[in-house]
Coordinates of C-alpha atoms in Angstrom, one line a residue:
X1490 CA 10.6 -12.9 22.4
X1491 CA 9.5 -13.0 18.7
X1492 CA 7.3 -10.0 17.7
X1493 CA 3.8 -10.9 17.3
X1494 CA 1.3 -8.6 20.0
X1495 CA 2.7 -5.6 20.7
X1496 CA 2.2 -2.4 19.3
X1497 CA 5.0 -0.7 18.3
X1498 CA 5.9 3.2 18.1
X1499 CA 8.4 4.9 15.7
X1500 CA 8.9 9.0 16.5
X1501 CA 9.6 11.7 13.8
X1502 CA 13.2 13.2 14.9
X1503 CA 13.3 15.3 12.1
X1504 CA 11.2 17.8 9.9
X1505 CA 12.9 19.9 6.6
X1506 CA 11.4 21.8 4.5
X1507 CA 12.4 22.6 0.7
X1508 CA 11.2 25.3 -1.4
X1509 CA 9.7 25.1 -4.7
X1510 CA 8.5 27.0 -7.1
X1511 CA 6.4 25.5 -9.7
X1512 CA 3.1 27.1 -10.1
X1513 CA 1.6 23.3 -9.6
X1514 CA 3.8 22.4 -5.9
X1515 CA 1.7 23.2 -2.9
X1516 CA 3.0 22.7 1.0
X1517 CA 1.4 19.4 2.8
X1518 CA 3.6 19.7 5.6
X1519 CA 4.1 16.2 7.5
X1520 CA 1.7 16.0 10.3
X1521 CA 3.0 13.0 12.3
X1522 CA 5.2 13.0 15.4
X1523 CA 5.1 9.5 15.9
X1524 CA 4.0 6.1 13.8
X1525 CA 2.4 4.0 16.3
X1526 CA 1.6 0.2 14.3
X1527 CA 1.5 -3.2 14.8
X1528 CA 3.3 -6.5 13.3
X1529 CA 0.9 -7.2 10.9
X1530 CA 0.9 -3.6 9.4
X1531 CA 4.2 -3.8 9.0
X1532 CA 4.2 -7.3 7.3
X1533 CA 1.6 -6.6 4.6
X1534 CA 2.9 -2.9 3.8
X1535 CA 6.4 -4.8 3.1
X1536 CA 4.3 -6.9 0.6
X1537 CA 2.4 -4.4 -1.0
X1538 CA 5.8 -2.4 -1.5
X1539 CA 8.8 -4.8 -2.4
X1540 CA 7.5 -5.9 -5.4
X1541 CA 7.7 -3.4 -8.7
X1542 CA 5.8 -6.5 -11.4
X1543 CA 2.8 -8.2 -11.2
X1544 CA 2.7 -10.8 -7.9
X1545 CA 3.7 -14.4 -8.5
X1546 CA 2.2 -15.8 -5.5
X1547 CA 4.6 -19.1 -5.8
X1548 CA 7.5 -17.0 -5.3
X1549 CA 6.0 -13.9 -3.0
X1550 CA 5.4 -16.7 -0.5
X1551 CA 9.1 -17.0 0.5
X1552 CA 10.2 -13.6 -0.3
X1553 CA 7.2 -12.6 2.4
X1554 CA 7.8 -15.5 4.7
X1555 CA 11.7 -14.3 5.0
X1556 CA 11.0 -11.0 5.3
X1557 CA 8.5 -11.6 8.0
X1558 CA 11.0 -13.9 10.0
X1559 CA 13.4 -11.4 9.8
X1560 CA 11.6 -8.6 11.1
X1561 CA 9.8 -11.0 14.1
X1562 CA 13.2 -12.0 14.9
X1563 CA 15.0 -9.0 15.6
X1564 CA 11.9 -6.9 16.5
X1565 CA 11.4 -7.5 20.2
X1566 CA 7.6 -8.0 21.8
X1567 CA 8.2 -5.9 25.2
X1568 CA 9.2 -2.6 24.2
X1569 CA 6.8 0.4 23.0
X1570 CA 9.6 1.7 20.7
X1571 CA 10.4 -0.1 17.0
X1572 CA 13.7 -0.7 16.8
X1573 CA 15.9 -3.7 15.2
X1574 CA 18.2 -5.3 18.0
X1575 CA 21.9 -5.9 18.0
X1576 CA 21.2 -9.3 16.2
X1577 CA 20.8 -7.2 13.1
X1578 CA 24.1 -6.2 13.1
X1579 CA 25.1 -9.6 11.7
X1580 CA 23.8 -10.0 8.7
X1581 CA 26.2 -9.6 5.7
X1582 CA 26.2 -6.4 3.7
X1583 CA 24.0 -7.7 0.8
X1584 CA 21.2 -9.3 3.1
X1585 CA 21.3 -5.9 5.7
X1586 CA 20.9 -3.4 2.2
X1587 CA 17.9 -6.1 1.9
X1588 CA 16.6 -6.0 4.7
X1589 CA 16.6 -2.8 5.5
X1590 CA 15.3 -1.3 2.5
X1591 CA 12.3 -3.1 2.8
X1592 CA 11.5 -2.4 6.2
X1593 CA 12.0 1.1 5.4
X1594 CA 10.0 1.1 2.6
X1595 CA 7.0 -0.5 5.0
X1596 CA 7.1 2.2 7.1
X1597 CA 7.5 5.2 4.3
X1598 CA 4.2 3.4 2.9
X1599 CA 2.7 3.3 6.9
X1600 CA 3.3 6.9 7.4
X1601 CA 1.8 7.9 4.0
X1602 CA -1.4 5.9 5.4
X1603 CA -1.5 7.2 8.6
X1604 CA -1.0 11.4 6.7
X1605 CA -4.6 10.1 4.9
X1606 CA -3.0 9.1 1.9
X1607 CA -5.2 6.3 0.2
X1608 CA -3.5 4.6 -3.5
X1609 CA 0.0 4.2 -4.3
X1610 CA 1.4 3.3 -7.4
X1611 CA 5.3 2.0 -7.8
X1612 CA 6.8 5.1 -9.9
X1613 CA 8.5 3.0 -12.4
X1614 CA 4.6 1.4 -13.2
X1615 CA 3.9 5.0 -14.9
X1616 CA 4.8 6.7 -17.4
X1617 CA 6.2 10.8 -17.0
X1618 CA 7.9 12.8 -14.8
X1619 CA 10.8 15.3 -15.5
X1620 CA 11.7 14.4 -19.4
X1621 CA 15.5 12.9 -19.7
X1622 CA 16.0 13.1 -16.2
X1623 CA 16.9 9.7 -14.9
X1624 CA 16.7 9.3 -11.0
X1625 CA 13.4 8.8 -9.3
X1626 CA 11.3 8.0 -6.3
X1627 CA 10.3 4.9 -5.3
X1628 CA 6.2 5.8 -5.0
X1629 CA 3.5 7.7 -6.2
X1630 CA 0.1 7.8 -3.8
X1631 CA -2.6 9.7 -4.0
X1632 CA -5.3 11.0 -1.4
X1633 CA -9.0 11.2 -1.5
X1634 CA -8.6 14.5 -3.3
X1635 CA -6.6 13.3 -5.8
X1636 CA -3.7 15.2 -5.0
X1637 CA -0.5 13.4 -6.2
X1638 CA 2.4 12.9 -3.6
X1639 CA 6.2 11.4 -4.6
X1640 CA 7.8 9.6 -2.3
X1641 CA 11.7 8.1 -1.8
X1642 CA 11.9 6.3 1.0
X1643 CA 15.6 5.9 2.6
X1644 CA 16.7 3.2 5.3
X1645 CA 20.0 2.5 6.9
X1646 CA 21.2 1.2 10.6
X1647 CA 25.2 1.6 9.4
X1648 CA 25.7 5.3 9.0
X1649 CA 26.3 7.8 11.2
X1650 CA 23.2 10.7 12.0
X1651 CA 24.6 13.2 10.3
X1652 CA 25.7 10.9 7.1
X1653 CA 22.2 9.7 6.4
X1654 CA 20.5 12.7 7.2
X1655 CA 22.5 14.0 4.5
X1656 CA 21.6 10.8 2.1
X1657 CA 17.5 11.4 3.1
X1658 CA 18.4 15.4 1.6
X1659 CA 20.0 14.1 -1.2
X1660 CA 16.9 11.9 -1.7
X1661 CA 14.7 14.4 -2.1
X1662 CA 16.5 16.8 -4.1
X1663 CA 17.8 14.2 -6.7
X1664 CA 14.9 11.6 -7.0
X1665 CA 11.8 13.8 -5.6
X1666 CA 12.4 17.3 -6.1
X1667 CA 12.7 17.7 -9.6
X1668 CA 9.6 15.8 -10.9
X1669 CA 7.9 18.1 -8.8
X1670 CA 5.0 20.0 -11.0
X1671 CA 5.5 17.5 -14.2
X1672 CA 2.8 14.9 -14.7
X1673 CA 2.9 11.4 -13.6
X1674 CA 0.4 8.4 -15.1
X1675 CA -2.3 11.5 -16.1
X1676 CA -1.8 13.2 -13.3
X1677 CA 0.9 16.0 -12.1
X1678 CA 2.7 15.8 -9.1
X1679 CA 2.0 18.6 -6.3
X1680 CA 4.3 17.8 -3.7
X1681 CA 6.7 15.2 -2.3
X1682 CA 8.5 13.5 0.8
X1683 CA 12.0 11.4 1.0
X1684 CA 10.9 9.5 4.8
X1685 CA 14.2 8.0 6.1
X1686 CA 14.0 5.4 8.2
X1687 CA 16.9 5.6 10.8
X1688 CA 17.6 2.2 12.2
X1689 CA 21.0 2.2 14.3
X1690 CA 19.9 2.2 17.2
X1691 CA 18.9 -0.7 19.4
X1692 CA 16.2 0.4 21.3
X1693 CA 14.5 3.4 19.8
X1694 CA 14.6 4.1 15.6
X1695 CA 13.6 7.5 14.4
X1696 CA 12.0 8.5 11.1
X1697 CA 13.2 12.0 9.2
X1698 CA 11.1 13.4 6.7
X1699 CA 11.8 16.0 3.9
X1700 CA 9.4 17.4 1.8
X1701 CA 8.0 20.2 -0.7
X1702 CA 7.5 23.9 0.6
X1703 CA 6.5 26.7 -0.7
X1704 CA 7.0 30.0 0.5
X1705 CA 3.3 31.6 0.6
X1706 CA -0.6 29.9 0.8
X1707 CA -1.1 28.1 -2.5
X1708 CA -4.5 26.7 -2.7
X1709 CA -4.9 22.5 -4.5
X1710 CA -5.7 23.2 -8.6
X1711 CA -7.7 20.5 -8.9
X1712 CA -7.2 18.0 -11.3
X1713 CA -9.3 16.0 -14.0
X1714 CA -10.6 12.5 -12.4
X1715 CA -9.1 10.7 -15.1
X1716 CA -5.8 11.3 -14.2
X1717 CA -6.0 9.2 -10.9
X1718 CA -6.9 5.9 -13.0
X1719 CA -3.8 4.4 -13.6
X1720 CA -2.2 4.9 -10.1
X1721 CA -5.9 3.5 -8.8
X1722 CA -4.9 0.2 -10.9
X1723 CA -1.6 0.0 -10.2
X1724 CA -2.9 -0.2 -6.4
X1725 CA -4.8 -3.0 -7.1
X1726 CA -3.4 -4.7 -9.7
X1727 CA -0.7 -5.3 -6.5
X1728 CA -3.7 -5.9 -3.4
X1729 CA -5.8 -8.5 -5.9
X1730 CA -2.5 -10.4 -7.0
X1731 CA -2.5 -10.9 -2.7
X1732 CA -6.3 -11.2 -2.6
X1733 CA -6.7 -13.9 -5.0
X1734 CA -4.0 -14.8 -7.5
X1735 CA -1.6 -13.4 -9.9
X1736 CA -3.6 -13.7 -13.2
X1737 CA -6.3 -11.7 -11.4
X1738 CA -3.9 -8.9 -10.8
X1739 CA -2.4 -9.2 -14.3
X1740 CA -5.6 -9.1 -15.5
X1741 CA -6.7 -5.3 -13.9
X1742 CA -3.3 -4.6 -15.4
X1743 CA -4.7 -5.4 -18.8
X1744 CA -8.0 -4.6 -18.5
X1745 CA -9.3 -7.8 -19.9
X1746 CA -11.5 -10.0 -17.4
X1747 CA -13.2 -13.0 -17.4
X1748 CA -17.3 -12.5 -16.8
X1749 CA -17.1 -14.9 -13.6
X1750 CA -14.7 -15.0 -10.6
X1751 CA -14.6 -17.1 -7.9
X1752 CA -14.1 -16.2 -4.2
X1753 CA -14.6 -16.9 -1.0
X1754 CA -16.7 -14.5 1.3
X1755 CA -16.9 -14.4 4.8
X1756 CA -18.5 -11.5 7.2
X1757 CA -15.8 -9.3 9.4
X1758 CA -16.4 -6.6 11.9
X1759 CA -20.2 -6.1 10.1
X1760 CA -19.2 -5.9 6.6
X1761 CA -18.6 -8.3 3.9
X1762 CA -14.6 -9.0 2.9
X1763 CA -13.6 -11.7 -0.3
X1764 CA -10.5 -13.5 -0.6
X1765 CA -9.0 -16.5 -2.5
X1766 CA -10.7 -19.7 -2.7
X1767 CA -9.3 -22.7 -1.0
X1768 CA -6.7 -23.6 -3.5
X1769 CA -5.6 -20.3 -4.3
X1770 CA -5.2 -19.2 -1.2
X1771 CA -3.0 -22.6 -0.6
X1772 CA -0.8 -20.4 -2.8
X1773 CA -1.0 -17.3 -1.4
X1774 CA 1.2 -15.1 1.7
X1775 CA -1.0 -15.3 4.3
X1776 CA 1.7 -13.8 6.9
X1777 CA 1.3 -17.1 8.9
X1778 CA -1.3 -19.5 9.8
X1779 CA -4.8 -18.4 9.6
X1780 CA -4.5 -15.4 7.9
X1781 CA -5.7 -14.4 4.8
X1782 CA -5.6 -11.5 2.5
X1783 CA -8.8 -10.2 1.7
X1784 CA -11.1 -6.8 0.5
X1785 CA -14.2 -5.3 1.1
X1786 CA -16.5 -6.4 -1.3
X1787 CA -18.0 -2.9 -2.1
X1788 CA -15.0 -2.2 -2.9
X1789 CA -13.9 -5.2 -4.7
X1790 CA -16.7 -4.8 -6.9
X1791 CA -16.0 -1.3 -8.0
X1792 CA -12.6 -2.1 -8.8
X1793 CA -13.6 -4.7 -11.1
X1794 CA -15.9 -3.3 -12.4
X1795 CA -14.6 -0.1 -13.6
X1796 CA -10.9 -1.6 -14.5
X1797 CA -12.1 -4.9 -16.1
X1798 CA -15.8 -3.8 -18.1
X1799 CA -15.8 -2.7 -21.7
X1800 CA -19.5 -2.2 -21.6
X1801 CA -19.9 1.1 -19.4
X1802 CA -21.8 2.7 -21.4
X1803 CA -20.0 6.0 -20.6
X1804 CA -21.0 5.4 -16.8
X1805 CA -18.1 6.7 -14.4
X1806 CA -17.0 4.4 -11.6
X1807 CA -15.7 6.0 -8.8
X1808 CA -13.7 4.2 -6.5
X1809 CA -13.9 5.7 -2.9
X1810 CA -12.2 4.9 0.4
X1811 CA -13.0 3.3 3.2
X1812 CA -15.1 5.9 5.0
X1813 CA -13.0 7.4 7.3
X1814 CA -14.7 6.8 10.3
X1815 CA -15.3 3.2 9.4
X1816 CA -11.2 3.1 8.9
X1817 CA -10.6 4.4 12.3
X1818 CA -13.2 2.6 13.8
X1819 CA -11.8 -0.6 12.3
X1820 CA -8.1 0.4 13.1
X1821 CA -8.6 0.9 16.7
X1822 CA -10.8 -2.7 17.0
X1823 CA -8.1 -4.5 15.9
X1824 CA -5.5 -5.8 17.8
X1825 CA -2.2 -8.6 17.1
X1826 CA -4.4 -11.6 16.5
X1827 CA -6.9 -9.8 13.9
X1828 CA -4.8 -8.2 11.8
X1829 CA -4.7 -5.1 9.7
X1830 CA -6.2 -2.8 7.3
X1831 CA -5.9 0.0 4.8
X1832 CA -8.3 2.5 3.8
X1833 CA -8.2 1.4 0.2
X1834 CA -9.6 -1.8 1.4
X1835 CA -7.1 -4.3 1.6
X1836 CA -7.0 -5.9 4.9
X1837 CA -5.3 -8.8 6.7
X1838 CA -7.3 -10.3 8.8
X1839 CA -6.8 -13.6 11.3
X1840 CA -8.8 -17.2 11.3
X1841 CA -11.9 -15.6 9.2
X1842 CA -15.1 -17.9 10.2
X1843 CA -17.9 -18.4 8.3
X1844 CA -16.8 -18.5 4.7
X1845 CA -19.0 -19.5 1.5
X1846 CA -17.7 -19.5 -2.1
X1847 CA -19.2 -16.7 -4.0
X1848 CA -19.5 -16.4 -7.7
X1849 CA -18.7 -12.3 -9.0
X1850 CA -20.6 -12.2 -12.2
X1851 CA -20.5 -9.3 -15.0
X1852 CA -23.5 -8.3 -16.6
X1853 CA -26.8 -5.4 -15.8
X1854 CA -27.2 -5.3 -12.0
X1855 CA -30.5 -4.5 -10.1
X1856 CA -30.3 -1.0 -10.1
X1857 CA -30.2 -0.9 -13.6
X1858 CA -26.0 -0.3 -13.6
X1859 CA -23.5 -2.9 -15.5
X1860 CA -20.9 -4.5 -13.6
X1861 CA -19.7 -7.2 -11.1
X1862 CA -22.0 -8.4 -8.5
X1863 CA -22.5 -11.6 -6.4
X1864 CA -24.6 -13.8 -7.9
X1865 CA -24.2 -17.2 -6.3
X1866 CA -22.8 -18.7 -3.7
X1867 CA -22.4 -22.7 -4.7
X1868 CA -19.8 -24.8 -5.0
X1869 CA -18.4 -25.5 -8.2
X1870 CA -17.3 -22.4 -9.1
X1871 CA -15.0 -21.2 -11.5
X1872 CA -11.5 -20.5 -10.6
X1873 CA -9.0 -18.1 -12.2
X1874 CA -6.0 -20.5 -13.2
X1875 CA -2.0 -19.0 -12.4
X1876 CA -0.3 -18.2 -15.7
X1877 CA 2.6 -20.5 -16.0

């Protein structure tokens, strides 16, 4: 049976540590045993992940779509454990490297997540790192305290144990390890993790995880607040291109945004969540029928807010997290036919009722602040056209 309802758990077989000495690395030792998930976690952390430009939703929507079929066909729907079934073992060399790679780079992002990490940024999106040195990881994130984690994430369901616990090492030490301390987007890397994804076996797949050390208690140096901007936009530059359309996304990238957007709004769980309107969203992934990509509108108007205004006035938008209570609460409500969500507040969520189009418009709000905010909810409203 296709995999669609069942939760699905992934254990940590492996744990190594590696020392470093740069007065900026600091130990954040893995904390996980086990990834516990379900389908649509999965689905929409392959999305955010597997693509390193700006989204073209025309040609995400296969990519996704395959991806998905893939995974739902070789993942069964009875077991507790994740694991890719002997089916897998058929696919030619070039679709397996594929298909593997992106799986395992779902659940590197997955286990960042679930260790409280909140942004992510591709690496090759910033600009920095160790000068004249050419390999590097695949992803930057960040936490709520803005310290700055590198991440490689390995897969493989070919090799021996011992062979790719020995390719997850050399991960670390050759794309991770020595970027460790330099800065990154604004910001310097503290610490980092290569999380291989072991995928061989049939019934149960393991995760291994290596990561920065050092040898005594070093306390965070914390950092200036500007430094986390750019990986904050490269996070949503990638979640709006799946909220509402590629020009959107492009245009966070830019920083230059129109003074209206139009979306659609519908209530969730006893907040308010935005996503595409009705022809956009003909355009979008939506991981099946019925679902839709969307984000929490105090959020949403944040974002825009601080990464599309010129007229700030000096004022400092912070962009904060789901509150962490609220992300539990609303991870452990959800089950197969809802969805999924991420504490930066992208979610995925099933057969939303109740939607109204919803104009965002730029310009003084209430309190006396200048940004986005709703301002109407009629039809006719203006609609961000793709770029061709």
């Amino acid at each position: 049976m296709a995999w669609d309802r069942k939760e699905k758990t992934i254990g940590v077989s492996r744990r190594r540590p590696h020392l470093h000495l740069s007065p900026w690395a600091i130990s954040r030792r893995p904390s996980l045993s086990a990834l516990r998930f379900n389908a649509f976690d999965l689905f929409a952390a392959t999305a955010r992940c597997s693509h390193l430009h700006h989204i073209d939703t025309s040609l995400v929507t296969p990519e996704s779509e395959m991806t998905r079929a893939l995974i739902r066909q070789y993942v069964d729907d009875v077991s507790d454990n994740f694991a890719i079934d002997t089916g897998g073992k058929r696919f030619k060399d070039f679709v397996d490297n594929y298909f593997t790679g992106t799986v395992a780079a779902g659940l590197a992002y997955l286990a960042m997540v679930q260790e409280n990490y909140v942004w992510f940024s591709h690496f090759e999106r910033l600009k920095g790192g160790r000068p004249r040195y050419r390999k590097s990881p695949d992803f930057v994130f960040l936490d709520k305290d803005f310290s700055c984690a590198l991440v490689e994430s390995k897969g493989s369901r070919l090799a021996t144990s011992t062979a790719f616990n020995a390719r997850v090492e050399a991960g670390y030490l050759d794309q991770v390890h020595p970027h460790i301390g330099y800065p990154i987007g604004g910001i310097i890397a503290t610490h980092g993790y290569c999380v291989g994804s072991y995928l061989s076996s049939s019934t149960q797949a393991d995760l291994r995880i290596h990561f920065t050390h050092v040898p005594f208690r070093r306390r965070f140096k914390p950092q200036t607040k500007q430094g986390k901007d750019e990986i904050q936009r490269n996070n949503y530059v990638t979640a709006f291109a799946l909220v509402h359309s590629e020009t959107l996304g492009e245009q966070i990238r830019t920083g230059d945004g129109p003074d209206s957007i139009g979306f659609m709004r519908f209530e969730w769980r006893g907040q308010y969540w935005l996503t595409a309107l009705e022809d956009q969203r003909q355009r979008q992934t939506d991981l099946g029928s019925g679902f839709v990509y969307a984000m929490e509108q105090g959020i949403a108007l944040r974002v825009l807010t601080k990464f599309l205004s010129h007229d700030l006035n000096g004022e400092q938008i912070e962009i904060e997290p789901l509150p962490p209570e609220r992300f539990q609460r609303l991870k452990e409500e959800i089950g197969r036919p809802e969805g999924a969500v991420f504490p930066d507040g992208l979610a995925v969520i099933a057969k939303p009722e109740f939607r109204d189009p919803v104009r965002l418009t730029r310009g003084p709000t209430p309190d006396g602040h200048f940004g986005y905010r709703v301002t109407s909810n009629r039809d006719g409203l203006p609609t961000l056209r793709p770029t061709a």
